[in-house]
mmCIF file of C-alpha atoms in Angstrom:
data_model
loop_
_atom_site.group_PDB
_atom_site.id
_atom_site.type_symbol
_atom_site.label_atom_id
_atom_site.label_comp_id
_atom_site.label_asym_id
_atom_site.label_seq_id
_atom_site.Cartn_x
_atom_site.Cartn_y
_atom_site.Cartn_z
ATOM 1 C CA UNK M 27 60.313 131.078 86.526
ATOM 2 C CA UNK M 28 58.865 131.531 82.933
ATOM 3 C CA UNK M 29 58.488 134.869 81.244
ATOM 4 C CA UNK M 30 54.292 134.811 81.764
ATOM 5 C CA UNK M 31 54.484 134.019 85.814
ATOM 6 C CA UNK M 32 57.565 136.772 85.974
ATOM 7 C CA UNK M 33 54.951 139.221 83.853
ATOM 8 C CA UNK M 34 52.194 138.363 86.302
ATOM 9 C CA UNK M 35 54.081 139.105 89.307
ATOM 10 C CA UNK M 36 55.699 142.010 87.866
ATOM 11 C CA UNK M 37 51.806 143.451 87.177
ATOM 12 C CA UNK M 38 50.512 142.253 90.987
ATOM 13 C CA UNK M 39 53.445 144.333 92.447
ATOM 14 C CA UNK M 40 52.556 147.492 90.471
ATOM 15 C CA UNK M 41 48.639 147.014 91.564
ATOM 16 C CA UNK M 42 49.784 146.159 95.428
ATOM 17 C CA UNK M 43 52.003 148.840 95.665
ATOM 18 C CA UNK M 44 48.995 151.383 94.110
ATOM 19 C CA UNK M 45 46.505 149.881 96.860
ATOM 20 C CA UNK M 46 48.780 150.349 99.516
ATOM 21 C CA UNK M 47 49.009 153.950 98.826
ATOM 22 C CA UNK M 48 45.401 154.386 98.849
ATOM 23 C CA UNK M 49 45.061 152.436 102.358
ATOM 24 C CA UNK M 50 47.611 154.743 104.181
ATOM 25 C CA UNK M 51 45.618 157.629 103.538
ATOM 26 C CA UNK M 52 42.633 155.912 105.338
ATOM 27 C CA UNK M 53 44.198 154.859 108.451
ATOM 28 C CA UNK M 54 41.795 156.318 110.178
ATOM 29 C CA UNK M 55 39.105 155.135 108.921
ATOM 30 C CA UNK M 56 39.618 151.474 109.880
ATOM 31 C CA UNK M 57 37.283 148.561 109.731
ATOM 32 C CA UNK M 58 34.374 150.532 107.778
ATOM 33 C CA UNK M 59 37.239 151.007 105.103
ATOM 34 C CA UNK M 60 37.777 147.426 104.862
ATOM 35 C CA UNK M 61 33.852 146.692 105.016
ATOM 36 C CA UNK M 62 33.204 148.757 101.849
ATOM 37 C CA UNK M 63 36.744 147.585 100.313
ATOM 38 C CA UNK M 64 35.886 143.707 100.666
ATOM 39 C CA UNK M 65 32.319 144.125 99.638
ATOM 40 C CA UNK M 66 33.341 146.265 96.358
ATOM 41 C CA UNK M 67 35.742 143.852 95.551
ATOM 42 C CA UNK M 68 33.654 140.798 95.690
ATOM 43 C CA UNK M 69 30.822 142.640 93.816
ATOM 44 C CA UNK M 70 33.320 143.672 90.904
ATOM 45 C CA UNK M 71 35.320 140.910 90.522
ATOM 46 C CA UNK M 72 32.677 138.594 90.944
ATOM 47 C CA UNK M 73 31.247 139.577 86.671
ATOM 48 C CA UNK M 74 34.374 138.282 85.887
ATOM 49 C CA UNK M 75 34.123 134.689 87.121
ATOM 50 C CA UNK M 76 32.406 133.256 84.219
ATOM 51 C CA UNK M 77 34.787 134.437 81.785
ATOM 52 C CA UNK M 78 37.718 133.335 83.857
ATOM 53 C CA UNK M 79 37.136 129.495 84.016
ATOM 54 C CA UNK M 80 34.540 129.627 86.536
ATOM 55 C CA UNK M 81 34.455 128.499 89.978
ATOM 56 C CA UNK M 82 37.226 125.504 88.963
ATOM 57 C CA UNK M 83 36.604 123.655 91.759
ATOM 58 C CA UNK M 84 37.164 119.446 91.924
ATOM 59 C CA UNK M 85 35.592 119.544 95.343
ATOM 60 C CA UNK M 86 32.931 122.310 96.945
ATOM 61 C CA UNK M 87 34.095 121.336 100.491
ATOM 62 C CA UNK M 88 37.457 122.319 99.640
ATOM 63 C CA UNK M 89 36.590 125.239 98.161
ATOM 64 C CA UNK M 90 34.389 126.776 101.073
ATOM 65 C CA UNK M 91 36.862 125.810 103.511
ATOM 66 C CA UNK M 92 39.752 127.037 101.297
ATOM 67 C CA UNK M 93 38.141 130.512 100.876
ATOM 68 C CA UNK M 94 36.997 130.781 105.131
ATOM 69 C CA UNK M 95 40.274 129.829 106.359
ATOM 70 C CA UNK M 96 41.994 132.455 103.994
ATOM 71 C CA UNK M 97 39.272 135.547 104.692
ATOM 72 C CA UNK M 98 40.184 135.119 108.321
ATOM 73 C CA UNK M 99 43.850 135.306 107.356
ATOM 74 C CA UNK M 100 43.893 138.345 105.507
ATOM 75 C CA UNK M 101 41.648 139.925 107.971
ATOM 76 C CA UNK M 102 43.509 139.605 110.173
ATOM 77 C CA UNK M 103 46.299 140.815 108.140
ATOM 78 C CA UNK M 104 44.362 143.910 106.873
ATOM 79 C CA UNK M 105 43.545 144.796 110.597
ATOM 80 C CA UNK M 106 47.510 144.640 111.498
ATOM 81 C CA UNK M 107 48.445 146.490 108.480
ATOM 82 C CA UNK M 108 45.788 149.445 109.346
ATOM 83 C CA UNK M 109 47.506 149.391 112.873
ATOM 84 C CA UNK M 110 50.823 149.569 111.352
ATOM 85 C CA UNK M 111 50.256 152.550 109.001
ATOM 86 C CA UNK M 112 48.705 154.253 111.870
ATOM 87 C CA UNK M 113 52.161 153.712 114.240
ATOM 88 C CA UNK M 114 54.596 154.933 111.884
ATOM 89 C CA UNK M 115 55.846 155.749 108.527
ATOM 90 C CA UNK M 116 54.709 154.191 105.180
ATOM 91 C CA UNK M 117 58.011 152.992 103.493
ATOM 92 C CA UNK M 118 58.735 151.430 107.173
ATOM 93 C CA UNK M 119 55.735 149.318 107.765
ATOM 94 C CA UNK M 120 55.282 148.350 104.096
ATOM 95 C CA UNK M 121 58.932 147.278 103.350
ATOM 96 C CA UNK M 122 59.327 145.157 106.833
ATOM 97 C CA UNK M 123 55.972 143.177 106.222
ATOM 98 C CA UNK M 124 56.868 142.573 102.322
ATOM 99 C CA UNK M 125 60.400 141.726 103.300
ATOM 100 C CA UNK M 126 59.632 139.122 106.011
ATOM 101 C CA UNK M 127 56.246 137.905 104.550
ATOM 102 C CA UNK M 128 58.288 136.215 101.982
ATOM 103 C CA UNK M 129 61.121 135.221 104.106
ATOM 104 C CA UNK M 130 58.748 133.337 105.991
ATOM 105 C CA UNK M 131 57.551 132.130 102.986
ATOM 106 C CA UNK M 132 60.057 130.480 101.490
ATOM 107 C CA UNK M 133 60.840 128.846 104.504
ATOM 108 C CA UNK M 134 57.445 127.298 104.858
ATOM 109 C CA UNK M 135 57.477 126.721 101.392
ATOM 110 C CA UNK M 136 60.176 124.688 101.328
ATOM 111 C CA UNK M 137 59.167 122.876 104.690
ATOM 112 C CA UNK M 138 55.337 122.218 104.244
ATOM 113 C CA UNK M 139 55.130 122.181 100.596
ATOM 114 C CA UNK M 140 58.248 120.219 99.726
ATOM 115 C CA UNK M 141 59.550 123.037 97.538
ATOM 116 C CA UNK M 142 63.714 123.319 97.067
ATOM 117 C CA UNK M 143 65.794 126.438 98.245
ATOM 118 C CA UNK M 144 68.489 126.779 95.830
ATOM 119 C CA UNK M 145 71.703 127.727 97.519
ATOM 120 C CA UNK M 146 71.560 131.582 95.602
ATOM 121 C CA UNK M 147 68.300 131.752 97.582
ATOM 122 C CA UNK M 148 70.297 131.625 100.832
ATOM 123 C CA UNK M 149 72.354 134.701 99.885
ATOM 124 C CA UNK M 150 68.737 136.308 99.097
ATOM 125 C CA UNK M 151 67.457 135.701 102.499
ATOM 126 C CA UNK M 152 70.297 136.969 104.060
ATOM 127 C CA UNK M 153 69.570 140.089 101.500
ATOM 128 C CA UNK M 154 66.281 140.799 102.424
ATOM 129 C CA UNK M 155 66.700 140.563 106.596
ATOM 130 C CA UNK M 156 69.463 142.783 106.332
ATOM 131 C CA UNK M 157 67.774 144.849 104.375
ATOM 132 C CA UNK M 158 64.189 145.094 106.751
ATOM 133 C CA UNK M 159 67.078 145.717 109.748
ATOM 134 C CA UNK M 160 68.425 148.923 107.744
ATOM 135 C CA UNK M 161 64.643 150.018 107.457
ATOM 136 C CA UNK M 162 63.826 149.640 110.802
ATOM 137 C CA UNK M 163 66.646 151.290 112.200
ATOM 138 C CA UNK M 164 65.575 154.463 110.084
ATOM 139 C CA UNK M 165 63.036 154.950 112.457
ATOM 140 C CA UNK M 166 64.739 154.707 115.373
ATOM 141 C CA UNK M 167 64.400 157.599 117.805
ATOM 142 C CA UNK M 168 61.109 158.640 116.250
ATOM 143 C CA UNK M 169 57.940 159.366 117.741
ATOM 144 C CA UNK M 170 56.900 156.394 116.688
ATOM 145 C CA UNK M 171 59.385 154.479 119.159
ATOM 146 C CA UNK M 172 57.440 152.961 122.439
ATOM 147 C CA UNK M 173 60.040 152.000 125.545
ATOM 148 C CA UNK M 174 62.995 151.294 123.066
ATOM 149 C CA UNK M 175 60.204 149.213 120.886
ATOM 150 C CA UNK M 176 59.519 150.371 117.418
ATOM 151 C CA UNK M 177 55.921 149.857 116.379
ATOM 152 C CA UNK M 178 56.256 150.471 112.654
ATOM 153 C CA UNK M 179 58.707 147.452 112.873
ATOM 154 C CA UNK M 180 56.412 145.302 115.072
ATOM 155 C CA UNK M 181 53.416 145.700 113.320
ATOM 156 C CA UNK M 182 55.327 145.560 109.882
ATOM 157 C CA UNK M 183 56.912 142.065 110.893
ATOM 158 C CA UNK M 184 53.281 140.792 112.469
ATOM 159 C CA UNK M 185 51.971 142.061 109.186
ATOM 160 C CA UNK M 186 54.949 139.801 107.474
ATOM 161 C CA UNK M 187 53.466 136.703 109.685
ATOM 162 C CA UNK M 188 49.895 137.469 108.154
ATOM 163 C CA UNK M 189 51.562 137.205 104.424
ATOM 164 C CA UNK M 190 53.303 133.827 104.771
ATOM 165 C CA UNK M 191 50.089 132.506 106.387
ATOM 166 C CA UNK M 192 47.586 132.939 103.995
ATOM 167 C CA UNK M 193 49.963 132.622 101.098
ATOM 168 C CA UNK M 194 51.199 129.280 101.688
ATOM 169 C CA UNK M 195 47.420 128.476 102.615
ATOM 170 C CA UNK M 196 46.369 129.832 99.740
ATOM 171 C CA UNK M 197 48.771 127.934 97.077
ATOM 172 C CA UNK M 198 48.302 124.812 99.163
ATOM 173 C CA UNK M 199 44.102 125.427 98.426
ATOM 174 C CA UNK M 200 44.289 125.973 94.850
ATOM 175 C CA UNK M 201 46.804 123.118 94.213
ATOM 176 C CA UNK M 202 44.746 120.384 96.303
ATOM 177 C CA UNK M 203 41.346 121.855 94.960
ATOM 178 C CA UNK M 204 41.840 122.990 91.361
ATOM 179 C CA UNK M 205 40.066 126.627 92.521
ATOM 180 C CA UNK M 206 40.012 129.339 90.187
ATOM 181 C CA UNK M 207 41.942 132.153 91.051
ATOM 182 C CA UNK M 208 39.094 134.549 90.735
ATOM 183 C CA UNK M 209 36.373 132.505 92.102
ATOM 184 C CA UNK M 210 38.673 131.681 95.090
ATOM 185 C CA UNK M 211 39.537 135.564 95.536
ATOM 186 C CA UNK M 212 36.035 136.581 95.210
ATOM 187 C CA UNK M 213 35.067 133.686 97.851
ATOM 188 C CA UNK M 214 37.218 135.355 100.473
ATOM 189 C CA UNK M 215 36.931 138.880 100.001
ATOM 190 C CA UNK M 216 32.954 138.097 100.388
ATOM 191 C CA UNK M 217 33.175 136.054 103.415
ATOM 192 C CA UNK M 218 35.557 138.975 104.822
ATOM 193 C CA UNK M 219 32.240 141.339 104.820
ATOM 194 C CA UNK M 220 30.621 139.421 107.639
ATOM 195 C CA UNK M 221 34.118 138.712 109.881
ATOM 196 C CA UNK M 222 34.704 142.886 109.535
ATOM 197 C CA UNK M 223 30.731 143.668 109.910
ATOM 198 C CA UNK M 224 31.255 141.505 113.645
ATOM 199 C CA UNK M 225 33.829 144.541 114.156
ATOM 200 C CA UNK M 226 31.882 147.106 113.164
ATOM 201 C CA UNK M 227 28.701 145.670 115.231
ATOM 202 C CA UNK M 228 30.778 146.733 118.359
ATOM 203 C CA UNK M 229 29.796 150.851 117.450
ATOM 204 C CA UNK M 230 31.410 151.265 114.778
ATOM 205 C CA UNK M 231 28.986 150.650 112.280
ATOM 206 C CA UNK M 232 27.695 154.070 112.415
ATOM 207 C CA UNK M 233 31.207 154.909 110.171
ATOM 208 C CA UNK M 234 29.925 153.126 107.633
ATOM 209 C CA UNK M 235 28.650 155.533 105.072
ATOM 210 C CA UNK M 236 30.489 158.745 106.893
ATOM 211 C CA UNK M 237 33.878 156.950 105.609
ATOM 212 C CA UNK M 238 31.825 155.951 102.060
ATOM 213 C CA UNK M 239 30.935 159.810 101.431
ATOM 214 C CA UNK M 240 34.381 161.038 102.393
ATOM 215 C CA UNK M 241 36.564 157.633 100.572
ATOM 216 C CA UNK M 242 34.471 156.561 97.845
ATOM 217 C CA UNK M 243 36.636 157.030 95.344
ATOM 218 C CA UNK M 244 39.484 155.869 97.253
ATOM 219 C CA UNK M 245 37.321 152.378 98.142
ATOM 220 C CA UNK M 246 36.396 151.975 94.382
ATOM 221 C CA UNK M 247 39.920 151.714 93.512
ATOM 222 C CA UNK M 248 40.347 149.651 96.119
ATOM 223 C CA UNK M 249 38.058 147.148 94.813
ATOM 224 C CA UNK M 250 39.407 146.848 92.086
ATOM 225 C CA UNK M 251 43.002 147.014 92.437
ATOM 226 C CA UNK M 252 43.207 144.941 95.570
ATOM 227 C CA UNK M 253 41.790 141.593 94.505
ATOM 228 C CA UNK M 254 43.648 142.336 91.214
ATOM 229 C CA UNK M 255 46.870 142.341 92.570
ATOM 230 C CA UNK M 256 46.255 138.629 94.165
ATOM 231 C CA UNK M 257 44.288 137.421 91.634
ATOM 232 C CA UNK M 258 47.374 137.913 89.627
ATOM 233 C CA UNK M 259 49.519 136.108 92.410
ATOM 234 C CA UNK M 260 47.217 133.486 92.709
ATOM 235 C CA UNK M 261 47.563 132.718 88.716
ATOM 236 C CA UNK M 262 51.065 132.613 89.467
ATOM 237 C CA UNK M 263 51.483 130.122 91.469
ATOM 238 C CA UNK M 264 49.477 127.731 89.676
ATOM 239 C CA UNK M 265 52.655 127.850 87.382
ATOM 240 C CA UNK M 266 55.801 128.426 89.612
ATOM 241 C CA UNK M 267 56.589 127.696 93.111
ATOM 242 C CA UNK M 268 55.362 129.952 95.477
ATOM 243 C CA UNK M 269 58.636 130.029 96.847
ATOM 244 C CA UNK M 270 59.968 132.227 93.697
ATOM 245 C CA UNK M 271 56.597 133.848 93.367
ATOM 246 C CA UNK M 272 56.285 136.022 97.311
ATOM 247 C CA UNK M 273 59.313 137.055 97.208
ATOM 248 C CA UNK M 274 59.679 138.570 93.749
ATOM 249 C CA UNK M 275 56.310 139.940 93.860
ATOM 250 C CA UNK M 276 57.773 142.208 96.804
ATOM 251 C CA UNK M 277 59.642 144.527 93.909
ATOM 252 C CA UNK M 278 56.795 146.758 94.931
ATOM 253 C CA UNK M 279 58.475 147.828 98.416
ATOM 254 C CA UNK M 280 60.907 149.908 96.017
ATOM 255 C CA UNK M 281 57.464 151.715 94.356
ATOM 256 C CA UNK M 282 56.181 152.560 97.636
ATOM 257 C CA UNK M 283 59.602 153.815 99.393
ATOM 258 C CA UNK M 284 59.618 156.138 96.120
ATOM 259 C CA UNK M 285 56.614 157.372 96.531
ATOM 260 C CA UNK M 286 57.015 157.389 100.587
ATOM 261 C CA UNK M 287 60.299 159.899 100.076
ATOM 262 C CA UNK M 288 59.753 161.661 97.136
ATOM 263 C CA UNK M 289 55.330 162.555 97.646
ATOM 264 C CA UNK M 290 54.906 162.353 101.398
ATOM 265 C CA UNK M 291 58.222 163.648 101.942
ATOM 266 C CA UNK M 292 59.124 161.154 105.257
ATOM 267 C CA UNK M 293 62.770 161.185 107.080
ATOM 268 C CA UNK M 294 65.621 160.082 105.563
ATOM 269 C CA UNK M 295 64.883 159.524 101.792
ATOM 270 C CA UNK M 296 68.260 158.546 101.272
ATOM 271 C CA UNK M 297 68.362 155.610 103.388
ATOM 272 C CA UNK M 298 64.898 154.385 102.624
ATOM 273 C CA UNK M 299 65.630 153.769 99.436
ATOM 274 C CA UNK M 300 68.847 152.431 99.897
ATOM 275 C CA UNK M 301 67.757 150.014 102.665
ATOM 276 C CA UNK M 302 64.307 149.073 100.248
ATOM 277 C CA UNK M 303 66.713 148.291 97.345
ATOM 278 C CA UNK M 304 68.798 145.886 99.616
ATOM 279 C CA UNK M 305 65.541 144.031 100.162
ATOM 280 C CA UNK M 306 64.677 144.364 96.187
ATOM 281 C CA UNK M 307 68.264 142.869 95.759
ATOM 282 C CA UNK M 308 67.536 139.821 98.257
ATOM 283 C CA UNK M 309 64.024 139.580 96.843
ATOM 284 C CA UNK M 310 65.797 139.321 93.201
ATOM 285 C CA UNK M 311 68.592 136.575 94.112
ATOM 286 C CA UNK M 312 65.866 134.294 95.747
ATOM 287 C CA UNK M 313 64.044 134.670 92.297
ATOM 288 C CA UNK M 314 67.014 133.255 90.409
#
């Protein structure tokens, strides 16, 4: 990987990890969060698109389809993440879906996009599910456990599903279309206002500006530091394989179980972080 895609990477884990924080203080506030989020984003990043190659597109087909398909993904990805941060502990639900989101990555990286797993990368994988095991088993015996099931864990490895979905959609869409990473970013977060308004049609749209008074700041940030963080991603892997690129953008699961043990004060600091740096250590073999 050369030293600009490593940079990039480095910068999208630092924004993710800053979003993330935001979102888990707004569990509550669900869809109408994501409404305001998605349309904030599109609206802000959207000044930027003439400046950043335009919309870059060989073929409009392929880019409306490219940018449909990926707003239900991450939807749908948002929606399990919400759920997730509403079951159980920050540092638990983010560091299980960023350590299997890329796990799943690589392998359909390597099996859909034709991309090679060096044999280091093996050791890395073996890293990183050890690793979202220790996390999970933090948990364990919480009131966050269901019938022996954990639903951090769950909804942290559905969340992990959601990841390798749209991101191997996502590099497969630039590559075949020539997309620009902002104009394909601002694309989906735009067509994501009218999937999450069909939510919010079902009574929930009276949240709307109840959650905008009491988040606004919160959802401004979010705007911006959101589509940032995969806009950077999404430059990335127009110049290494995305097989290199998820999982060393998941450094930021050791940000967030720092900031999980040390400012919210959850269970077990100690083996949070220990468990999160086994998955940084996975995350940084499969890089090499």
């Amino acid at each position: 990987m050369s030293g600009l895609a490593l940079l990039l990477v480095l910068a999208a884990a630092v924004a993710h990890a800053a979003w993330n924080v935001l979102a888990h203080g707004t569990s509550g506030s669900g869809p109408a969060f994501l409404w305001w989020g998605s349309l904030v984003g599109g609206l802000v990043w959207a000044v930027a698109i003439p400046f950043t190659g335009g919309w870059g597109a060989d073929d409009l087909a392929g880019l409306l389809i490219g940018v449909a398909v990926s707003a239900v993904l991450h939807v749908a990805y948002m929606f399990v993440l919400q759920r997730g941060y509403a079951a159980g502990d920050l540092s638990t639900v983010y560091a299980t879906a960023r350590g299997s989101g890329p796990l799943i990555t690589v392998v359909l990286a390597v099996t859909l996009l034709g991309e090679r797993l060096e044999p280091i990368a093996v050791v890395g994988v073996v890293a990183v599910v050890a690793g979202i095991v220790a996390i999970g088993l933090v948990d364990r015996g919480t009131r966050h456990a269901r019938r022996g099931v954990d639903l951090a864990l769950v909804y942290g490895l559905l969340t992990g599903v959601g990841i390798a979905a749209y991101t191997v959609w996502d590099t497969f869409a630039l590559r075949a279309w020539g997309i620009s990473p902002v104009a394909y970013m601002v694309g989906c977060v735009l067509c994501e206002v009218p999937i999450i308004s069909l939510v919010l049609l079902r009574g929930r749209h009276r949240e709307l500006l109840p959650v905008w008074r009491l988040h606004r700041g919160r959802i401004l940030a979010f705007g911006v530091l959101a589509p940032l963080s995969y806009i950077l991603v999404l430059t990335a892997i127009t110049i290494a394989p995305v097989a290199l690129v998820a999982p060393v953008r998941e450094v930021s699961v050791l940000l967030v179980s720092l900031f999980g043990a040390l400012v919210l004060r959850e269970a077990h600091p100690g083996r949070r972080l220990a468990a999160s740096a086994v998955v940084v250590a996975g995350v940084v073999l499969l890089a090499l």
